[in-house]
Amino acid sequence: MFATGKRPSTPRTDGGVYNTTKSLKEKGKSKIVNKISRKSILTLLKYNLIKIIDSIEFEICSYRMKI
């Protein structure tokens, strides 16, 4: 047997076949969703960091005013 580039079309448990165009589209969708969720998490972290930094700056300023 010679190794070919194609994967064998093994049947899945849900009755479909692995190497079909539908499964590729589903994979693409999940990748896009993962990217979007990752971006949203990063933006949330960024905003939280900005808020924390602002509160620290405010605390420092108020401390200086007391002195």
PDB file of C-alpha atoms in Angstrom:
ATOM      1  CA  MET A   1       0.000   0.000   0.000  1.00  0.00           C
ATOM      2  CA  PHE A   2       1.275   3.418  -0.963  1.00  0.00           C
ATOM      3  CA  ALA A   3       0.520   6.391   1.275  1.00  0.00           C
ATOM      4  CA  THR A   4      -1.851   8.817  -0.431  1.00  0.00           C
ATOM      5  CA  GLY A   5      -2.599  12.391   0.628  1.00  0.00           C
ATOM      6  CA  LYS A   6      -6.281  11.694   1.264  1.00  0.00           C
ATOM      7  CA  ARG A   7      -7.620  10.475   4.594  1.00  0.00           C
ATOM      8  CA  PRO A   8      -9.815   7.387   4.432  1.00  0.00           C
ATOM      9  CA  SER A   9     -13.499   8.229   4.509  1.00  0.00           C
ATOM     10  CA  THR A  10     -14.323   6.519   7.788  1.00  0.00           C
ATOM     11  CA  PRO A  11     -17.968   6.724   8.837  1.00  0.00           C
ATOM     12  CA  ARG A  12     -18.733   8.794  11.927  1.00  0.00           C
ATOM     13  CA  THR A  13     -21.107   7.816  14.716  1.00  0.00           C
ATOM     14  CA  ASP A  14     -23.739  10.322  13.521  1.00  0.00           C
ATOM     15  CA  GLY A  15     -23.778   8.718  10.063  1.00  0.00           C
ATOM     16  CA  GLY A  16     -21.751  11.401   8.266  1.00  0.00           C
ATOM     17  CA  VAL A  17     -18.329  11.102   6.695  1.00  0.00           C
ATOM     18  CA  TYR A  18     -15.218  12.884   8.007  1.00  0.00           C
ATOM     19  CA  ASN A  19     -13.866  14.462   4.828  1.00  0.00           C
ATOM     20  CA  THR A  20     -16.954  16.250   3.504  1.00  0.00           C
ATOM     21  CA  THR A  21     -17.419  19.906   2.612  1.00  0.00           C
ATOM     22  CA  LYS A  22     -20.014  20.325   5.384  1.00  0.00           C
ATOM     23  CA  SER A  23     -17.598  19.269   8.113  1.00  0.00           C
ATOM     24  CA  LEU A  24     -14.976  21.679   6.713  1.00  0.00           C
ATOM     25  CA  LYS A  25     -17.520  24.545   6.823  1.00  0.00           C
ATOM     26  CA  GLU A  26     -18.417  23.638  10.417  1.00  0.00           C
ATOM     27  CA  LYS A  27     -14.719  23.649  11.333  1.00  0.00           C
ATOM     28  CA  GLY A  28     -14.332  27.104   9.769  1.00  0.00           C
ATOM     29  CA  LYS A  29     -17.321  28.448  11.719  1.00  0.00           C
ATOM     30  CA  SER A  30     -15.985  27.131  15.014  1.00  0.00           C
ATOM     31  CA  LYS A  31     -12.576  28.727  14.299  1.00  0.00           C
ATOM     32  CA  ILE A  32     -14.252  32.102  13.603  1.00  0.00           C
ATOM     33  CA  VAL A  33     -16.310  31.826  16.812  1.00  0.00           C
ATOM     34  CA  ASN A  34     -13.161  31.000  18.799  1.00  0.00           C
ATOM     35  CA  LYS A  35     -11.380  34.031  17.332  1.00  0.00           C
ATOM     36  CA  ILE A  36     -14.307  36.344  18.182  1.00  0.00           C
ATOM     37  CA  SER A  37     -14.562  35.051  21.761  1.00  0.00           C
ATOM     38  CA  ARG A  38     -10.795  35.424  22.211  1.00  0.00           C
ATOM     39  CA  LYS A  39     -10.919  39.017  20.949  1.00  0.00           C
ATOM     40  CA  SER A  40     -13.856  39.911  23.212  1.00  0.00           C
ATOM     41  CA  ILE A  41     -12.084  38.419  26.251  1.00  0.00           C
ATOM     42  CA  LEU A  42      -8.945  40.423  25.429  1.00  0.00           C
ATOM     43  CA  THR A  43     -10.921  43.664  25.079  1.00  0.00           C
ATOM     44  CA  LEU A  44     -12.684  43.035  28.403  1.00  0.00           C
ATOM     45  CA  LEU A  45      -9.326  42.438  30.098  1.00  0.00           C
ATOM     46  CA  LYS A  46      -7.959  45.624  28.528  1.00  0.00           C
ATOM     47  CA  TYR A  47     -10.871  47.733  29.825  1.00  0.00           C
ATOM     48  CA  ASN A  48     -10.604  46.205  33.295  1.00  0.00           C
ATOM     49  CA  LEU A  49      -6.866  46.955  33.400  1.00  0.00           C
ATOM     50  CA  ILE A  50      -7.533  50.570  32.367  1.00  0.00           C
ATOM     51  CA  LYS A  51     -10.132  50.892  35.165  1.00  0.00           C
ATOM     52  CA  ILE A  52      -7.731  49.412  37.736  1.00  0.00           C
ATOM     53  CA  ILE A  53      -4.904  51.751  36.643  1.00  0.00           C
ATOM     54  CA  ASP A  54      -7.254  54.759  36.833  1.00  0.00           C
ATOM     55  CA  SER A  55      -8.359  53.809  40.347  1.00  0.00           C
ATOM     56  CA  ILE A  56      -4.710  53.396  41.456  1.00  0.00           C
ATOM     57  CA  GLU A  57      -3.848  56.823  40.002  1.00  0.00           C
ATOM     58  CA  PHE A  58      -6.829  58.338  41.834  1.00  0.00           C
ATOM     59  CA  GLU A  59      -5.697  56.746  45.114  1.00  0.00           C
ATOM     60  CA  ILE A  60      -2.158  58.117  44.651  1.00  0.00           C
ATOM     61  CA  CYS A  61      -3.506  61.615  43.896  1.00  0.00           C
ATOM     62  CA  SER A  62      -5.818  61.589  46.927  1.00  0.00           C
ATOM     63  CA  TYR A  63      -2.921  60.380  49.111  1.00  0.00           C
ATOM     64  CA  ARG A  64      -0.738  63.243  47.853  1.00  0.00           C
ATOM     65  CA  MET A  65      -3.525  65.737  48.581  1.00  0.00           C
ATOM     66  CA  LYS A  66      -3.674  64.546  52.221  1.00  0.00           C
ATOM     67  CA  ILE A  67       0.068  65.162  52.737  1.00  0.00           C
TER      68      ILE A  67
END
